[in-house]
């Protein structure tokens, strides 16, 4: 990151963390070159088993998906620890306050530099991830709704990185100790990601396809994300898919008293991807704004 157009606290912040900032584009270049080589290796392979030509690509992309999920936690921990809490713990922030810089400008510089670097890096890495993911799109564990691809090819990872920055700025001031601040920020950011991941498929109503009890099962459209399957009764009720099997040891041989007349499948179509991403991104940004407001409230209370 160039420091030529930066002044005051932002210039100081960039200078302090220039090695980390330079490491980000270097990591992106290494990731792109690695995936390009693996895609070339896999371009003639149609088999998806580990020993096939695209086996290494699948393994690396599984690791890449996990790395993308950890990125917001790493960003938040870095902001909370090295950028904020360490300076408060060591007292070096007082140097900035003696250079005609206000506490608000000091914290704002930390946040803006971290946010710009985090969002820019997340966007670039998301593009690189999509480049490696496209040959595997729709295969086992690499559909648009699977954990890893869902977050990495959309807008939620940059949003979670902003949340990590905001939570880090708040927790760093509250903890004022490097390691505790990093641990708490990672925990809070990860908890938010976990909660929203369990709620995201309830943002939009599922669609349902039904069919008779015998014959081919009801099939959602190609590429849909299956949420639930089961049995339907004459009264409109629903039963778990294995209900008849528990009584007769046959999936479609149902006792008369159950009054089963057909089967159903609930699903999210692929068209739900971007609306779900937009809703989750908006929720995360709202939480980030709340944490950011709290960070400046704490700053104002301690440095009025």
PDB file of C-alpha atoms in Angstrom, residues 1-251:
ATOM      1  CA  UNK A   1       0.000   0.000   0.000  1.00  0.00           C
ATOM      2  CA  UNK A   2       1.416   3.371  -1.006  1.00  0.00           C
ATOM      3  CA  UNK A   3       1.895   5.994   1.664  1.00  0.00           C
ATOM      4  CA  UNK A   4       2.349   8.867  -0.818  1.00  0.00           C
ATOM      5  CA  UNK A   5      -1.258  10.084  -0.583  1.00  0.00           C
ATOM      6  CA  UNK A   6      -1.690   9.446   3.144  1.00  0.00           C
ATOM      7  CA  UNK A   7      -1.157  11.978   5.870  1.00  0.00           C
ATOM      8  CA  UNK A   8      -1.140  12.151   9.634  1.00  0.00           C
ATOM      9  CA  UNK A   9      -2.348   9.135  11.637  1.00  0.00           C
ATOM     10  CA  UNK A  10      -3.192   7.103   8.525  1.00  0.00           C
ATOM     11  CA  UNK A  11       0.357   7.477   7.215  1.00  0.00           C
ATOM     12  CA  UNK A  12       1.693   6.403  10.618  1.00  0.00           C
ATOM     13  CA  UNK A  13      -0.652   3.396  10.719  1.00  0.00           C
ATOM     14  CA  UNK A  14       0.391   2.242   7.254  1.00  0.00           C
ATOM     15  CA  UNK A  15       4.061   2.634   8.153  1.00  0.00           C
ATOM     16  CA  UNK A  16       3.592   0.677  11.384  1.00  0.00           C
ATOM     17  CA  UNK A  17       1.960  -2.283   9.645  1.00  0.00           C
ATOM     18  CA  UNK A  18       3.522  -2.068   6.182  1.00  0.00           C
ATOM     19  CA  UNK A  19       4.915  -5.605   6.339  1.00  0.00           C
ATOM     20  CA  UNK A  20       1.475  -7.065   6.953  1.00  0.00           C
ATOM     21  CA  UNK A  21      -0.028  -4.876   4.234  1.00  0.00           C
ATOM     22  CA  UNK A  22       2.599  -6.015   1.730  1.00  0.00           C
ATOM     23  CA  UNK A  23       2.009  -9.637   2.699  1.00  0.00           C
ATOM     24  CA  UNK A  24      -1.620  -9.438   1.547  1.00  0.00           C
ATOM     25  CA  UNK A  25      -0.944  -8.946  -2.202  1.00  0.00           C
ATOM     26  CA  UNK A  26       1.886 -11.456  -2.009  1.00  0.00           C
ATOM     27  CA  UNK A  27      -0.509 -14.055  -0.579  1.00  0.00           C
ATOM     28  CA  UNK A  28      -3.038 -13.288  -3.319  1.00  0.00           C
ATOM     29  CA  UNK A  29      -0.415 -13.811  -6.046  1.00  0.00           C
ATOM     30  CA  UNK A  30       0.680 -17.123  -4.529  1.00  0.00           C
ATOM     31  CA  UNK A  31      -2.939 -18.284  -4.267  1.00  0.00           C
ATOM     32  CA  UNK A  32      -3.712 -17.378  -7.868  1.00  0.00           C
ATOM     33  CA  UNK A  33      -0.594 -19.047  -9.272  1.00  0.00           C
ATOM     34  CA  UNK A  34      -1.286 -22.202  -7.244  1.00  0.00           C
ATOM     35  CA  UNK A  35      -4.893 -22.472  -8.401  1.00  0.00           C
ATOM     36  CA  UNK A  36      -3.965 -21.730 -11.997  1.00  0.00           C
ATOM     37  CA  UNK A  37      -1.464 -24.595 -11.938  1.00  0.00           C
ATOM     38  CA  UNK A  38      -3.974 -26.975 -10.336  1.00  0.00           C
ATOM     39  CA  UNK A  39      -6.693 -26.026 -12.828  1.00  0.00           C
ATOM     40  CA  UNK A  40      -4.327 -26.746 -15.682  1.00  0.00           C
ATOM     41  CA  UNK A  41      -3.518 -30.120 -14.133  1.00  0.00           C
ATOM     42  CA  UNK A  42      -7.217 -30.944 -13.799  1.00  0.00           C
ATOM     43  CA  UNK A  43      -8.488 -29.611 -17.130  1.00  0.00           C
ATOM     44  CA  UNK A  44      -8.453 -33.021 -18.824  1.00  0.00           C
ATOM     45  CA  UNK A  45      -9.670 -35.025 -15.819  1.00  0.00           C
ATOM     46  CA  UNK A  46     -13.353 -35.881 -15.423  1.00  0.00           C
ATOM     47  CA  UNK A  47     -12.993 -38.207 -12.428  1.00  0.00           C
ATOM     48  CA  UNK A  48     -13.592 -36.600  -9.016  1.00  0.00           C
ATOM     49  CA  UNK A  49     -11.806 -39.125  -6.798  1.00  0.00           C
ATOM     50  CA  UNK A  50      -8.705 -38.056  -4.836  1.00  0.00           C
ATOM     51  CA  UNK A  51      -6.379 -39.961  -7.163  1.00  0.00           C
ATOM     52  CA  UNK A  52      -7.743 -38.267 -10.270  1.00  0.00           C
ATOM     53  CA  UNK A  53      -6.136 -35.237 -11.973  1.00  0.00           C
ATOM     54  CA  UNK A  54      -8.466 -32.777 -10.214  1.00  0.00           C
ATOM     55  CA  UNK A  55      -8.038 -34.430  -6.798  1.00  0.00           C
ATOM     56  CA  UNK A  56      -5.370 -31.905  -5.706  1.00  0.00           C
ATOM     57  CA  UNK A  57      -7.608 -29.036  -6.839  1.00  0.00           C
ATOM     58  CA  UNK A  58     -10.478 -30.331  -4.691  1.00  0.00           C
ATOM     59  CA  UNK A  59      -8.186 -30.723  -1.685  1.00  0.00           C
ATOM     60  CA  UNK A  60      -6.735 -27.238  -2.037  1.00  0.00           C
ATOM     61  CA  UNK A  61     -10.166 -25.679  -2.603  1.00  0.00           C
ATOM     62  CA  UNK A  62     -11.485 -27.361   0.552  1.00  0.00           C
ATOM     63  CA  UNK A  63      -8.617 -25.760   2.468  1.00  0.00           C
ATOM     64  CA  UNK A  64      -9.226 -22.440   0.690  1.00  0.00           C
ATOM     65  CA  UNK A  65     -12.875 -22.434   1.741  1.00  0.00           C
ATOM     66  CA  UNK A  66     -11.861 -22.911   5.364  1.00  0.00           C
ATOM     67  CA  UNK A  67      -9.263 -20.146   5.047  1.00  0.00           C
ATOM     68  CA  UNK A  68     -11.894 -17.760   3.690  1.00  0.00           C
ATOM     69  CA  UNK A  69     -14.124 -18.512   6.682  1.00  0.00           C
ATOM     70  CA  UNK A  70     -11.231 -17.796   9.050  1.00  0.00           C
ATOM     71  CA  UNK A  71     -10.271 -14.532   7.326  1.00  0.00           C
ATOM     72  CA  UNK A  72     -12.742 -12.303   9.262  1.00  0.00           C
ATOM     73  CA  UNK A  73     -11.551 -13.807  12.550  1.00  0.00           C
ATOM     74  CA  UNK A  74      -7.917 -13.142  11.638  1.00  0.00           C
ATOM     75  CA  UNK A  75      -8.726  -9.577  10.576  1.00  0.00           C
ATOM     76  CA  UNK A  76     -10.614  -8.881  13.790  1.00  0.00           C
ATOM     77  CA  UNK A  77      -7.896 -10.385  15.972  1.00  0.00           C
ATOM     78  CA  UNK A  78      -5.215  -8.319  14.237  1.00  0.00           C
ATOM     79  CA  UNK A  79      -7.144  -5.071  14.691  1.00  0.00           C
ATOM     80  CA  UNK A  80      -7.946  -5.849  18.321  1.00  0.00           C
ATOM     81  CA  UNK A  81      -4.416  -6.924  19.207  1.00  0.00           C
ATOM     82  CA  UNK A  82      -1.494  -5.418  17.266  1.00  0.00           C
ATOM     83  CA  UNK A  83      -3.377  -2.342  16.025  1.00  0.00           C
ATOM     84  CA  UNK A  84      -5.318  -1.199  19.111  1.00  0.00           C
ATOM     85  CA  UNK A  85      -4.744  -3.106  22.356  1.00  0.00           C
ATOM     86  CA  UNK A  86      -0.967  -3.338  21.973  1.00  0.00           C
ATOM     87  CA  UNK A  87      -0.635   0.441  21.681  1.00  0.00           C
ATOM     88  CA  UNK A  88      -2.919   0.965  24.670  1.00  0.00           C
ATOM     89  CA  UNK A  89      -1.059  -1.688  26.675  1.00  0.00           C
ATOM     90  CA  UNK A  90       2.381  -0.258  25.916  1.00  0.00           C
ATOM     91  CA  UNK A  91       1.290   3.373  26.031  1.00  0.00           C
ATOM     92  CA  UNK A  92       2.695   4.167  22.581  1.00  0.00           C
ATOM     93  CA  UNK A  93      -0.656   5.672  21.551  1.00  0.00           C
ATOM     94  CA  UNK A  94       0.282   8.707  23.634  1.00  0.00           C
ATOM     95  CA  UNK A  95       2.965   9.524  21.069  1.00  0.00           C
ATOM     96  CA  UNK A  96       0.285   9.923  18.412  1.00  0.00           C
ATOM     97  CA  UNK A  97      -1.731  12.173  20.715  1.00  0.00           C
ATOM     98  CA  UNK A  98       1.253  14.490  21.146  1.00  0.00           C
ATOM     99  CA  UNK A  99       1.580  14.986  17.376  1.00  0.00           C
ATOM    100  CA  UNK A 100      -1.450  17.252  16.994  1.00  0.00           C
ATOM    101  CA  UNK A 101      -3.665  14.186  16.630  1.00  0.00           C
ATOM    102  CA  UNK A 102      -6.933  13.672  18.509  1.00  0.00           C
ATOM    103  CA  UNK A 103      -7.976  10.325  20.000  1.00  0.00           C
ATOM    104  CA  UNK A 104     -10.791  10.159  17.435  1.00  0.00           C
ATOM    105  CA  UNK A 105      -8.353  10.658  14.549  1.00  0.00           C
ATOM    106  CA  UNK A 106      -6.035   8.011  16.021  1.00  0.00           C
ATOM    107  CA  UNK A 107      -8.796   5.383  16.179  1.00  0.00           C
ATOM    108  CA  UNK A 108     -10.317   6.415  12.839  1.00  0.00           C
ATOM    109  CA  UNK A 109      -6.940   5.913  11.171  1.00  0.00           C
ATOM    110  CA  UNK A 110      -6.680   2.395  12.562  1.00  0.00           C
ATOM    111  CA  UNK A 111     -10.188   1.525  11.412  1.00  0.00           C
ATOM    112  CA  UNK A 112     -10.015   3.025   7.912  1.00  0.00           C
ATOM    113  CA  UNK A 113      -6.655   1.464   7.062  1.00  0.00           C
ATOM    114  CA  UNK A 114      -7.723  -1.923   8.410  1.00  0.00           C
ATOM    115  CA  UNK A 115     -11.126  -1.771   6.696  1.00  0.00           C
ATOM    116  CA  UNK A 116      -9.663  -0.801   3.316  1.00  0.00           C
ATOM    117  CA  UNK A 117      -7.024  -3.526   3.467  1.00  0.00           C
ATOM    118  CA  UNK A 118      -9.452  -6.177   4.729  1.00  0.00           C
ATOM    119  CA  UNK A 119     -12.248  -5.499   2.243  1.00  0.00           C
ATOM    120  CA  UNK A 120      -9.842  -5.144  -0.673  1.00  0.00           C
ATOM    121  CA  UNK A 121      -8.075  -8.379   0.207  1.00  0.00           C
ATOM    122  CA  UNK A 122     -11.363 -10.236   0.781  1.00  0.00           C
ATOM    123  CA  UNK A 123     -12.688  -9.093  -2.599  1.00  0.00           C
ATOM    124  CA  UNK A 124      -9.521 -10.165  -4.418  1.00  0.00           C
ATOM    125  CA  UNK A 125      -9.366 -13.504  -2.609  1.00  0.00           C
ATOM    126  CA  UNK A 126     -13.052 -14.104  -3.362  1.00  0.00           C
ATOM    127  CA  UNK A 127     -12.325 -13.616  -7.054  1.00  0.00           C
ATOM    128  CA  UNK A 128      -9.392 -16.023  -6.855  1.00  0.00           C
ATOM    129  CA  UNK A 129     -11.537 -18.536  -4.981  1.00  0.00           C
ATOM    130  CA  UNK A 130     -14.217 -18.337  -7.690  1.00  0.00           C
ATOM    131  CA  UNK A 131     -11.509 -18.955 -10.295  1.00  0.00           C
ATOM    132  CA  UNK A 132     -10.508 -22.194  -8.577  1.00  0.00           C
ATOM    133  CA  UNK A 133     -14.071 -23.196  -7.685  1.00  0.00           C
ATOM    134  CA  UNK A 134     -15.647 -22.877 -11.145  1.00  0.00           C
ATOM    135  CA  UNK A 135     -14.412 -26.302 -12.441  1.00  0.00           C
ATOM    136  CA  UNK A 136     -15.895 -27.935  -9.323  1.00  0.00           C
ATOM    137  CA  UNK A 137     -19.181 -26.009  -9.330  1.00  0.00           C
ATOM    138  CA  UNK A 138     -22.110 -28.321  -8.568  1.00  0.00           C
ATOM    139  CA  UNK A 139     -20.010 -31.296  -7.499  1.00  0.00           C
ATOM    140  CA  UNK A 140     -20.112 -32.869  -4.058  1.00  0.00           C
ATOM    141  CA  UNK A 141     -19.470 -30.270  -1.308  1.00  0.00           C
ATOM    142  CA  UNK A 142     -18.933 -27.529  -3.897  1.00  0.00           C
ATOM    143  CA  UNK A 143     -22.448 -26.401  -4.749  1.00  0.00           C
ATOM    144  CA  UNK A 144     -23.457 -22.761  -4.336  1.00  0.00           C
ATOM    145  CA  UNK A 145     -25.143 -23.499  -0.979  1.00  0.00           C
ATOM    146  CA  UNK A 146     -22.345 -25.515   0.626  1.00  0.00           C
ATOM    147  CA  UNK A 147     -20.279 -24.108   3.504  1.00  0.00           C
ATOM    148  CA  UNK A 148     -17.228 -22.482   1.966  1.00  0.00           C
ATOM    149  CA  UNK A 149     -18.446 -21.758  -1.574  1.00  0.00           C
ATOM    150  CA  UNK A 150     -21.541 -19.941  -0.283  1.00  0.00           C
ATOM    151  CA  UNK A 151     -19.499 -17.436   1.726  1.00  0.00           C
ATOM    152  CA  UNK A 152     -16.462 -17.231  -0.540  1.00  0.00           C
ATOM    153  CA  UNK A 153     -18.076 -16.382  -3.882  1.00  0.00           C
ATOM    154  CA  UNK A 154     -20.440 -13.742  -2.517  1.00  0.00           C
ATOM    155  CA  UNK A 155     -20.418 -10.558  -0.472  1.00  0.00           C
ATOM    156  CA  UNK A 156     -20.625 -11.931   3.056  1.00  0.00           C
ATOM    157  CA  UNK A 157     -16.887 -12.479   3.600  1.00  0.00           C
ATOM    158  CA  UNK A 158     -16.001  -8.786   2.994  1.00  0.00           C
ATOM    159  CA  UNK A 159     -18.928  -7.838   5.254  1.00  0.00           C
ATOM    160  CA  UNK A 160     -17.708 -10.162   7.998  1.00  0.00           C
ATOM    161  CA  UNK A 161     -14.228  -8.659   7.627  1.00  0.00           C
ATOM    162  CA  UNK A 162     -15.743  -5.214   8.315  1.00  0.00           C
ATOM    163  CA  UNK A 163     -17.471  -6.700  11.343  1.00  0.00           C
ATOM    164  CA  UNK A 164     -14.133  -8.076  12.520  1.00  0.00           C
ATOM    165  CA  UNK A 165     -12.561  -4.624  12.170  1.00  0.00           C
ATOM    166  CA  UNK A 166     -15.352  -2.950  14.137  1.00  0.00           C
ATOM    167  CA  UNK A 167     -15.455  -5.591  16.881  1.00  0.00           C
ATOM    168  CA  UNK A 168     -11.658  -5.499  17.095  1.00  0.00           C
ATOM    169  CA  UNK A 169     -11.674  -1.724  17.572  1.00  0.00           C
ATOM    170  CA  UNK A 170     -14.244  -2.040  20.358  1.00  0.00           C
ATOM    171  CA  UNK A 171     -12.781  -5.052  22.171  1.00  0.00           C
ATOM    172  CA  UNK A 172      -9.225  -3.762  21.820  1.00  0.00           C
ATOM    173  CA  UNK A 173     -10.151  -0.681  23.830  1.00  0.00           C
ATOM    174  CA  UNK A 174     -12.114  -2.617  26.418  1.00  0.00           C
ATOM    175  CA  UNK A 175      -9.509  -5.332  26.980  1.00  0.00           C
ATOM    176  CA  UNK A 176      -6.395  -3.149  26.566  1.00  0.00           C
ATOM    177  CA  UNK A 177      -4.323  -6.351  26.525  1.00  0.00           C
ATOM    178  CA  UNK A 178      -3.111  -7.837  23.271  1.00  0.00           C
ATOM    179  CA  UNK A 179      -3.798 -11.565  23.672  1.00  0.00           C
ATOM    180  CA  UNK A 180      -7.141 -11.295  25.500  1.00  0.00           C
ATOM    181  CA  UNK A 181      -8.349  -8.747  22.953  1.00  0.00           C
ATOM    182  CA  UNK A 182      -7.412 -11.038  20.058  1.00  0.00           C
ATOM    183  CA  UNK A 183      -9.095 -14.056  21.664  1.00  0.00           C
ATOM    184  CA  UNK A 184     -12.327 -12.253  22.531  1.00  0.00           C
ATOM    185  CA  UNK A 185     -12.597 -10.614  19.107  1.00  0.00           C
ATOM    186  CA  UNK A 186     -12.100 -13.918  17.314  1.00  0.00           C
ATOM    187  CA  UNK A 187     -14.675 -15.550  19.577  1.00  0.00           C
ATOM    188  CA  UNK A 188     -17.307 -12.834  19.065  1.00  0.00           C
ATOM    189  CA  UNK A 189     -16.812 -12.643  15.304  1.00  0.00           C
ATOM    190  CA  UNK A 190     -16.901 -16.426  14.986  1.00  0.00           C
ATOM    191  CA  UNK A 191     -20.042 -16.634  17.112  1.00  0.00           C
ATOM    192  CA  UNK A 192     -21.854 -14.136  14.886  1.00  0.00           C
ATOM    193  CA  UNK A 193     -20.800 -16.095  11.797  1.00  0.00           C
ATOM    194  CA  UNK A 194     -22.036 -19.337  13.368  1.00  0.00           C
ATOM    195  CA  UNK A 195     -25.410 -17.910  14.390  1.00  0.00           C
ATOM    196  CA  UNK A 196     -26.111 -16.332  11.018  1.00  0.00           C
ATOM    197  CA  UNK A 197     -25.034 -19.489   9.195  1.00  0.00           C
ATOM    198  CA  UNK A 198     -27.763 -21.397  11.053  1.00  0.00           C
ATOM    199  CA  UNK A 199     -30.355 -18.720  10.245  1.00  0.00           C
ATOM    200  CA  UNK A 200     -29.543 -17.845   6.637  1.00  0.00           C
ATOM    201  CA  UNK A 201     -31.772 -20.477   5.041  1.00  0.00           C
ATOM    202  CA  UNK A 202     -34.781 -19.154   6.936  1.00  0.00           C
ATOM    203  CA  UNK A 203     -34.447 -15.651   5.463  1.00  0.00           C
ATOM    204  CA  UNK A 204     -36.529 -16.673   2.433  1.00  0.00           C
ATOM    205  CA  UNK A 205     -39.390 -19.192   2.343  1.00  0.00           C
ATOM    206  CA  UNK A 206     -38.603 -22.569   0.850  1.00  0.00           C
ATOM    207  CA  UNK A 207     -40.337 -23.816  -2.240  1.00  0.00           C
ATOM    208  CA  UNK A 208     -42.037 -27.197  -2.265  1.00  0.00           C
ATOM    209  CA  UNK A 209     -42.523 -29.877  -4.892  1.00  0.00           C
ATOM    210  CA  UNK A 210     -44.855 -32.815  -4.249  1.00  0.00           C
ATOM    211  CA  UNK A 211     -45.477 -36.194  -5.858  1.00  0.00           C
ATOM    212  CA  UNK A 212     -47.318 -39.479  -5.366  1.00  0.00           C
ATOM    213  CA  UNK A 213     -46.259 -42.014  -2.784  1.00  0.00           C
ATOM    214  CA  UNK A 214     -45.166 -44.542  -5.388  1.00  0.00           C
ATOM    215  CA  UNK A 215     -43.068 -43.933  -8.457  1.00  0.00           C
ATOM    216  CA  UNK A 216     -40.297 -41.422  -8.906  1.00  0.00           C
ATOM    217  CA  UNK A 217     -39.727 -39.121  -5.891  1.00  0.00           C
ATOM    218  CA  UNK A 218     -40.480 -35.410  -6.298  1.00  0.00           C
ATOM    219  CA  UNK A 219     -37.420 -33.702  -7.749  1.00  0.00           C
ATOM    220  CA  UNK A 220     -36.508 -30.019  -7.275  1.00  0.00           C
ATOM    221  CA  UNK A 221     -34.984 -28.111 -10.212  1.00  0.00           C
ATOM    222  CA  UNK A 222     -31.382 -28.782 -11.142  1.00  0.00           C
ATOM    223  CA  UNK A 223     -28.968 -26.967  -8.844  1.00  0.00           C
ATOM    224  CA  UNK A 224     -31.496 -26.470  -6.044  1.00  0.00           C
ATOM    225  CA  UNK A 225     -30.496 -26.749  -2.396  1.00  0.00           C
ATOM    226  CA  UNK A 226     -32.573 -29.475  -0.743  1.00  0.00           C
ATOM    227  CA  UNK A 227     -33.825 -28.571   2.723  1.00  0.00           C
ATOM    228  CA  UNK A 228     -36.250 -31.311   3.684  1.00  0.00           C
ATOM    229  CA  UNK A 229     -38.066 -34.377   2.328  1.00  0.00           C
ATOM    230  CA  UNK A 230     -40.903 -36.362   3.802  1.00  0.00           C
ATOM    231  CA  UNK A 231     -44.430 -37.713   3.472  1.00  0.00           C
ATOM    232  CA  UNK A 232     -47.752 -35.918   3.118  1.00  0.00           C
ATOM    233  CA  UNK A 233     -51.098 -37.049   4.532  1.00  0.00           C
ATOM    234  CA  UNK A 234     -54.641 -36.616   3.197  1.00  0.00           C
ATOM    235  CA  UNK A 235     -55.286 -33.896   5.772  1.00  0.00           C
ATOM    236  CA  UNK A 236     -52.285 -31.873   4.582  1.00  0.00           C
ATOM    237  CA  UNK A 237     -49.986 -32.893   7.407  1.00  0.00           C
ATOM    238  CA  UNK A 238     -46.368 -33.946   7.106  1.00  0.00           C
ATOM    239  CA  UNK A 239     -44.479 -36.961   8.380  1.00  0.00           C
ATOM    240  CA  UNK A 240     -40.744 -37.757   8.409  1.00  0.00           C
ATOM    241  CA  UNK A 241     -39.477 -39.655   5.385  1.00  0.00           C
ATOM    242  CA  UNK A 242     -38.744 -42.833   7.352  1.00  0.00           C
ATOM    243  CA  UNK A 243     -42.139 -43.089   9.108  1.00  0.00           C
ATOM    244  CA  UNK A 244     -43.516 -45.882   6.907  1.00  0.00           C
ATOM    245  CA  UNK A 245     -40.206 -47.734   6.972  1.00  0.00           C
ATOM    246  CA  UNK A 246     -40.356 -47.901  10.758  1.00  0.00           C
ATOM    247  CA  UNK A 247     -43.666 -49.772  10.525  1.00  0.00           C
ATOM    248  CA  UNK A 248     -43.314 -51.932   7.399  1.00  0.00           C
ATOM    249  CA  UNK A 249     -39.564 -51.891   6.641  1.00  0.00           C
ATOM    250  CA  UNK A 250     -40.476 -50.414   3.233  1.00  0.00           C
ATOM    251  CA  UNK A 251     -40.224 -46.734   2.356  1.00  0.00           C
TER     252      UNK A 251
END
